[in-house]
PDB file of C-alpha atoms in Angstrom:
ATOM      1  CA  UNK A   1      -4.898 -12.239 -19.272  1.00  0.00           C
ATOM      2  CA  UNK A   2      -2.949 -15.348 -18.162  1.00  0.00           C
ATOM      3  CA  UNK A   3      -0.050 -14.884 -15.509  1.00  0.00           C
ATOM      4  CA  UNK A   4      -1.223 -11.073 -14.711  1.00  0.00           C
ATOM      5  CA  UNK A   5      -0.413 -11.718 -11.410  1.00  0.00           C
ATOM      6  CA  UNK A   6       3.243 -12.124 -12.050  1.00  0.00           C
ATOM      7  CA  UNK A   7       4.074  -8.136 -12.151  1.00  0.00           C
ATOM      8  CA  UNK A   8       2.051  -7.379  -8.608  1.00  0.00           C
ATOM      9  CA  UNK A   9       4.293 -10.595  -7.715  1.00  0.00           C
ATOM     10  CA  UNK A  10       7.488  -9.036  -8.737  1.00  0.00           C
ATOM     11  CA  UNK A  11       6.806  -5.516  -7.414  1.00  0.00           C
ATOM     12  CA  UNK A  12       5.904  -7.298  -3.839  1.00  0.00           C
ATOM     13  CA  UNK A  13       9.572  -9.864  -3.644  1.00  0.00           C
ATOM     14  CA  UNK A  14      11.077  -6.681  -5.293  1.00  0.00           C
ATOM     15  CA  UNK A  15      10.282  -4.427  -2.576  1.00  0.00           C
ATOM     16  CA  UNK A  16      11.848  -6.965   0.104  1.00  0.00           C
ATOM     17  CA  UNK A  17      15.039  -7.195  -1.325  1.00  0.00           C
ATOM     18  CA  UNK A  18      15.188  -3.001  -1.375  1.00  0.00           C
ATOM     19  CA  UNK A  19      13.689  -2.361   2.342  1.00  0.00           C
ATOM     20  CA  UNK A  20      16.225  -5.134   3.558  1.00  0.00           C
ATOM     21  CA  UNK A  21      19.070  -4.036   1.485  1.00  0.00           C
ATOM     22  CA  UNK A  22      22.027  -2.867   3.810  1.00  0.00           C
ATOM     23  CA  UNK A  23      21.435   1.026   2.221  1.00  0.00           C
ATOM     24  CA  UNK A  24      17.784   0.950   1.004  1.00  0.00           C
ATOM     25  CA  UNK A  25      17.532   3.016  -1.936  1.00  0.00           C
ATOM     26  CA  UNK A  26      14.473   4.423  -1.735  1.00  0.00           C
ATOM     27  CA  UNK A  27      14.355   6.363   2.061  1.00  0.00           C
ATOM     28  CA  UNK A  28      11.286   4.648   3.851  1.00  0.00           C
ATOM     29  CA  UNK A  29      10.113   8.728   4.344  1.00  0.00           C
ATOM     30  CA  UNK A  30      10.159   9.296   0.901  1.00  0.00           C
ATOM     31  CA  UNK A  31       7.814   6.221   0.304  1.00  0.00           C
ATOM     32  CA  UNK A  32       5.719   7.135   3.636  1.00  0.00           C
ATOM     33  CA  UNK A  33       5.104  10.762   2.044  1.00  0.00           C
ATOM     34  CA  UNK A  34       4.593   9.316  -1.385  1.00  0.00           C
ATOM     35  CA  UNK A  35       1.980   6.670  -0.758  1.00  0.00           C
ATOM     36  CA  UNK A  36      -1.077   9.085  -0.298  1.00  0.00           C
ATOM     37  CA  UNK A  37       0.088  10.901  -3.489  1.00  0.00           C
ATOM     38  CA  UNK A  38       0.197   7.569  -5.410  1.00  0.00           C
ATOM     39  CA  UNK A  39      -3.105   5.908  -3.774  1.00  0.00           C
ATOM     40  CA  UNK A  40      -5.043   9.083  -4.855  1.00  0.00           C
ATOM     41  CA  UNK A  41      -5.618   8.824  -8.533  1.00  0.00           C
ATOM     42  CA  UNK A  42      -6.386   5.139  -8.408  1.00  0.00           C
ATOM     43  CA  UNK A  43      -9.168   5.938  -5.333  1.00  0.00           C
ATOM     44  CA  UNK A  44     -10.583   8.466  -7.747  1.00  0.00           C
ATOM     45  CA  UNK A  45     -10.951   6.328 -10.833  1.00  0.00           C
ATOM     46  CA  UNK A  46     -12.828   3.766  -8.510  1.00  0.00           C
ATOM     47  CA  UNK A  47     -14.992   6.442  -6.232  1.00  0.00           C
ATOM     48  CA  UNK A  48     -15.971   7.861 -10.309  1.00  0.00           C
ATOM     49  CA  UNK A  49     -16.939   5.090 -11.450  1.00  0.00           C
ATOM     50  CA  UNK A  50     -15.868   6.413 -14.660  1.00  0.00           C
ATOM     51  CA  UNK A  51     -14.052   3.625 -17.088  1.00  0.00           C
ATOM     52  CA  UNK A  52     -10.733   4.869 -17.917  1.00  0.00           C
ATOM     53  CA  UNK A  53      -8.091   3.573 -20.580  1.00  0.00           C
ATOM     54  CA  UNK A  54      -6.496   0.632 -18.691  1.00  0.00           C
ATOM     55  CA  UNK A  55      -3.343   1.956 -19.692  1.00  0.00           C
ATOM     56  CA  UNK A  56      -2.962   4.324 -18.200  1.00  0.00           C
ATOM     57  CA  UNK A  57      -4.304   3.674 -14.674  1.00  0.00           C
ATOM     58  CA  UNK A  58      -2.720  -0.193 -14.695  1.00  0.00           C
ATOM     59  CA  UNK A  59       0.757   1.650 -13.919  1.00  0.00           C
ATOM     60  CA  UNK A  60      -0.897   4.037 -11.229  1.00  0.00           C
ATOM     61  CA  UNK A  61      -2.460   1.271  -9.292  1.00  0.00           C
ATOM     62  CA  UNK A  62       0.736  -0.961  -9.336  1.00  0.00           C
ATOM     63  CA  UNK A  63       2.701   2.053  -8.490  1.00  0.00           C
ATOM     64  CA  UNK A  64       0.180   2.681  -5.137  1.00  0.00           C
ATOM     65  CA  UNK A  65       0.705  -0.700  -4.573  1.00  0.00           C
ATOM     66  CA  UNK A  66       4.747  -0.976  -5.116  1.00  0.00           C
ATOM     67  CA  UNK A  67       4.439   1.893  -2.333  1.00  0.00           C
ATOM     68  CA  UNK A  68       2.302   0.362  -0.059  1.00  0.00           C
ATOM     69  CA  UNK A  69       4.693  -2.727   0.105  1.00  0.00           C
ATOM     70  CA  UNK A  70       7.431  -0.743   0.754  1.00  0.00           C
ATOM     71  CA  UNK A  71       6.351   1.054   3.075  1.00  0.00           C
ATOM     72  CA  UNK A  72       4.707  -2.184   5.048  1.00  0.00           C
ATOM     73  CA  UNK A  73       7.897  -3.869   4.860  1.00  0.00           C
ATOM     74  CA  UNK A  74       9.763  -0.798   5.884  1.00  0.00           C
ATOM     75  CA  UNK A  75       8.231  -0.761   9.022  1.00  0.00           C
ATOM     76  CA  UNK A  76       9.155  -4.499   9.177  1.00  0.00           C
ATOM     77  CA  UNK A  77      13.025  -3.303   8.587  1.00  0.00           C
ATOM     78  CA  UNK A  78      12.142  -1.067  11.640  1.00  0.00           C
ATOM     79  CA  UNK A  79      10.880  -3.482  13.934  1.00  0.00           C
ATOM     80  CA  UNK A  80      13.390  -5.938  13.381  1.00  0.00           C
ATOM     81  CA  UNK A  81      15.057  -6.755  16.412  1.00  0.00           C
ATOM     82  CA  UNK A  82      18.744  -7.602  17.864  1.00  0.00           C
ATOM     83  CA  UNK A  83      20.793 -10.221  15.700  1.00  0.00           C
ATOM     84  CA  UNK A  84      20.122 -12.704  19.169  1.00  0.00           C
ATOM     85  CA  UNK A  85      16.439 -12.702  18.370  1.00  0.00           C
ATOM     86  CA  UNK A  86      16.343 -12.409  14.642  1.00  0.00           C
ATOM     87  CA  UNK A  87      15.705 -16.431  14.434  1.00  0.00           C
ATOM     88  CA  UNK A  88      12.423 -15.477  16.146  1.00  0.00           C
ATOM     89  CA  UNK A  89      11.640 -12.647  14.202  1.00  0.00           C
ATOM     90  CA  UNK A  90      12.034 -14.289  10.721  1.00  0.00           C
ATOM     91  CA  UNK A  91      10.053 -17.132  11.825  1.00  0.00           C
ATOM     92  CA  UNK A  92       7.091 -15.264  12.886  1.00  0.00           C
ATOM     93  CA  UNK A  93       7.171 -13.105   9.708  1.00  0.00           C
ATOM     94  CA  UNK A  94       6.918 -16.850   7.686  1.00  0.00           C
ATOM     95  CA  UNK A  95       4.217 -17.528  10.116  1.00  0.00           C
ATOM     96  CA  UNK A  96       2.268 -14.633   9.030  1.00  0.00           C
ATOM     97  CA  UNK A  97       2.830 -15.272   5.249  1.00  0.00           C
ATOM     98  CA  UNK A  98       1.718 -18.604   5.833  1.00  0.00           C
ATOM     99  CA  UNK A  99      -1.360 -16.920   7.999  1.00  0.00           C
ATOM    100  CA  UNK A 100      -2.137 -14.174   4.626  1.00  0.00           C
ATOM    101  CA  UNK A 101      -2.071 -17.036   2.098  1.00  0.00           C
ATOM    102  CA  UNK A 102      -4.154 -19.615   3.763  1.00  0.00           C
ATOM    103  CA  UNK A 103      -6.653 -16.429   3.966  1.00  0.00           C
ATOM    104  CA  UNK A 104      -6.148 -15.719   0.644  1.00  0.00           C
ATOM    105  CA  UNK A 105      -7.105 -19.237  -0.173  1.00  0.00           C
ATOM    106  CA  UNK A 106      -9.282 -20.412   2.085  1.00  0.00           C
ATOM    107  CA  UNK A 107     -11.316 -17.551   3.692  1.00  0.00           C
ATOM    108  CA  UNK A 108     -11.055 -14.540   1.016  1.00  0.00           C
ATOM    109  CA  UNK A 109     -13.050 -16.249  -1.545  1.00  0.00           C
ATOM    110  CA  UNK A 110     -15.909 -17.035   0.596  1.00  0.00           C
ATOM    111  CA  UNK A 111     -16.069 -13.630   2.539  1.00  0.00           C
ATOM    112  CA  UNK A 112     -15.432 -11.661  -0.335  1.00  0.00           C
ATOM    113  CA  UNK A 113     -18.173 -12.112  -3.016  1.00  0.00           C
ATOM    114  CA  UNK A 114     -16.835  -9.205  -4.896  1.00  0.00           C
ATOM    115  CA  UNK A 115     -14.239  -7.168  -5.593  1.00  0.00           C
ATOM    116  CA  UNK A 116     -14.585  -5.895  -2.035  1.00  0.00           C
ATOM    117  CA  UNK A 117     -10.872  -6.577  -0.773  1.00  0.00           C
ATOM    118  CA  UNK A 118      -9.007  -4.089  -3.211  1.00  0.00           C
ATOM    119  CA  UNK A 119     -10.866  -1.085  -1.850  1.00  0.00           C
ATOM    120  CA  UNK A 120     -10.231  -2.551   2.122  1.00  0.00           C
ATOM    121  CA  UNK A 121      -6.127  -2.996   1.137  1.00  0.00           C
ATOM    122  CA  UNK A 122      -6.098   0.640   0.187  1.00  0.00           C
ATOM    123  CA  UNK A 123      -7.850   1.880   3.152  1.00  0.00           C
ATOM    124  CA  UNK A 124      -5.596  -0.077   4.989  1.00  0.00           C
ATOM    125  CA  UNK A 125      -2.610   0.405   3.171  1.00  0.00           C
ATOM    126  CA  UNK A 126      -3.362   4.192   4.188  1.00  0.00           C
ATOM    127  CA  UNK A 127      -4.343   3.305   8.157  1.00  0.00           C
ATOM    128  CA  UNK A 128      -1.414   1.670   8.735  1.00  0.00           C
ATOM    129  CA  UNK A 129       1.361   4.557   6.606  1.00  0.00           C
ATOM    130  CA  UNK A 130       3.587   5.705   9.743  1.00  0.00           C
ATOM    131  CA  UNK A 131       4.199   9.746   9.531  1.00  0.00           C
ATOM    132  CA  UNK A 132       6.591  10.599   7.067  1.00  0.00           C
ATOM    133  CA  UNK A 133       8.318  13.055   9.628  1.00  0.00           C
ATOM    134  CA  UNK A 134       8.201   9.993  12.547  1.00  0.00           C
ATOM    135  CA  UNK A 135      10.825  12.159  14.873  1.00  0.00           C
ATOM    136  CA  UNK A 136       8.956  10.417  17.853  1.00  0.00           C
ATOM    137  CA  UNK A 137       6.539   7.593  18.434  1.00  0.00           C
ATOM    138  CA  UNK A 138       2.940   9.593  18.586  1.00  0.00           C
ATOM    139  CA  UNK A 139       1.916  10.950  15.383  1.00  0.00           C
ATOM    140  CA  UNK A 140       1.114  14.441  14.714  1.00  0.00           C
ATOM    141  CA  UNK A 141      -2.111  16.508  14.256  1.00  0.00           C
ATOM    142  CA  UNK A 142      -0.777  16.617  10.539  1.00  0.00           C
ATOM    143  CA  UNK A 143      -0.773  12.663  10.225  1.00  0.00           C
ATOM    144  CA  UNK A 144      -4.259  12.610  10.935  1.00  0.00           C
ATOM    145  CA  UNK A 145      -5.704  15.641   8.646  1.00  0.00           C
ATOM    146  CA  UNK A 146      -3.784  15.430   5.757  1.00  0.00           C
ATOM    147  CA  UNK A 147      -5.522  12.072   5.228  1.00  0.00           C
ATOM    148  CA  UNK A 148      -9.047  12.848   5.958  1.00  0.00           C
ATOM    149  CA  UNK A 149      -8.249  16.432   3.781  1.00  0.00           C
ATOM    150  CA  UNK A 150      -7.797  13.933   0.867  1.00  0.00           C
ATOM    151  CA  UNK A 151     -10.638  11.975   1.728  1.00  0.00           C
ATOM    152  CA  UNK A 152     -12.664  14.820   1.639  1.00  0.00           C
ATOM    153  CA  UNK A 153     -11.473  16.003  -1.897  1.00  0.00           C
ATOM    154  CA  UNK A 154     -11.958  12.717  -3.394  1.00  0.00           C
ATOM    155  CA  UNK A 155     -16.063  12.536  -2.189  1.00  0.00           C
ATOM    156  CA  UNK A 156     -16.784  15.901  -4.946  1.00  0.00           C
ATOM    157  CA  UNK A 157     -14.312  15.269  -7.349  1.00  0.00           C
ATOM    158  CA  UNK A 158     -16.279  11.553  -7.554  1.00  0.00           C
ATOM    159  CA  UNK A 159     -19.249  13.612  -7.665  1.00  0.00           C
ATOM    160  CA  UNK A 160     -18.187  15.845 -10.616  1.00  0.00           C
ATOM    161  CA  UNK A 161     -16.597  13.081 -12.635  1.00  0.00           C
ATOM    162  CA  UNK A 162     -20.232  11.016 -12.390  1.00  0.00           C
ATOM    163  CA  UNK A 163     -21.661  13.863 -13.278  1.00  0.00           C
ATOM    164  CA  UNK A 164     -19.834  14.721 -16.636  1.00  0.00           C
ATOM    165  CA  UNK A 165     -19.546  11.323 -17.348  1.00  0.00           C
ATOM    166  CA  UNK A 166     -23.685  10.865 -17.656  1.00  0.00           C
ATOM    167  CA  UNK A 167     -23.831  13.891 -19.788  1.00  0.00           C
ATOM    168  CA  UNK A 168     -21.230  12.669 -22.245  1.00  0.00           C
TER     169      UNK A 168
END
């Protein structure tokens, strides 16, 4: 489909403006507790194997990925630094756009030979989700099995969904 890439495009810019809107209107907790939720069906569509009506998991995996943005650039909102220093900051944050799509263009299609890098972003995506409940810096024993809980979950659901799908 010509110019698909336009709505991942949109979601991406679109998640900018709302992390670096003076009141955000999504809370960056809400979006932290939300991605697993949201990366979940999409992980178990692709661990299945099974083909499923692209219309109905097109909208899941742009919603995991509207989350994933905004929660990456929410934790650029929280890094950013003094109004001295934000020269610096926005510089370096083109720099690394400028780093991502020289990969993307250069590098990507010659490391990845197939659609390898869509699995890696989610994985990720989900390794680099700060704890919804981020009261202090460490994260808790919760931020660490909630994750591999879900992990777990998806590895015999996959199983069970191969399996009924080679006896229909």
């Amino acid at each position: 489909i010509p110019l698909l890439w336009i709505i991942p495009l949109t979601l991406y810019l679109l998640t900018f403006v709302l992390v670096f809107a003076r009141r955000p209107p999504i809370p960056r907790r809400w979006t932290s507790a939300l991605l697993p939720l949201a990366i979940l069906p999409p992980v178990l569509a692709l661990a299945a194997g099974t083909p499923a009506p692209a219309w109905l998991f097109i909208p899941l995996h742009l919603l995991a990925f509207f989350l994933a943005a905004m929660v990456c650039h929410g934790e650029l909102v929280r890094s950013r630094p003094a109004a001295r220093e934000l020269t610096d900051f926005y510089l370096w944050m083109s720099v690394g756009g400028m780093v991502g799509g020289v990969f993307n263009v250069l590098v990507a299609p010659l490391v990845f030979t197939s659609a390898a890098e869509y699995p890696l972003g989610i994985v990720l995506a989900c390794l680099l989700r700060p704890p919804a409940t981020r009261v202090a810096a460490r994260p808790t024993r919760f931020d660490l099995l909630i994750p591999i809980g879900l992990g777990l979950l998806v590895l015999p659901l996959a199983a069970f969904a191969r399996a009924l799908d080679a006896r229909l």
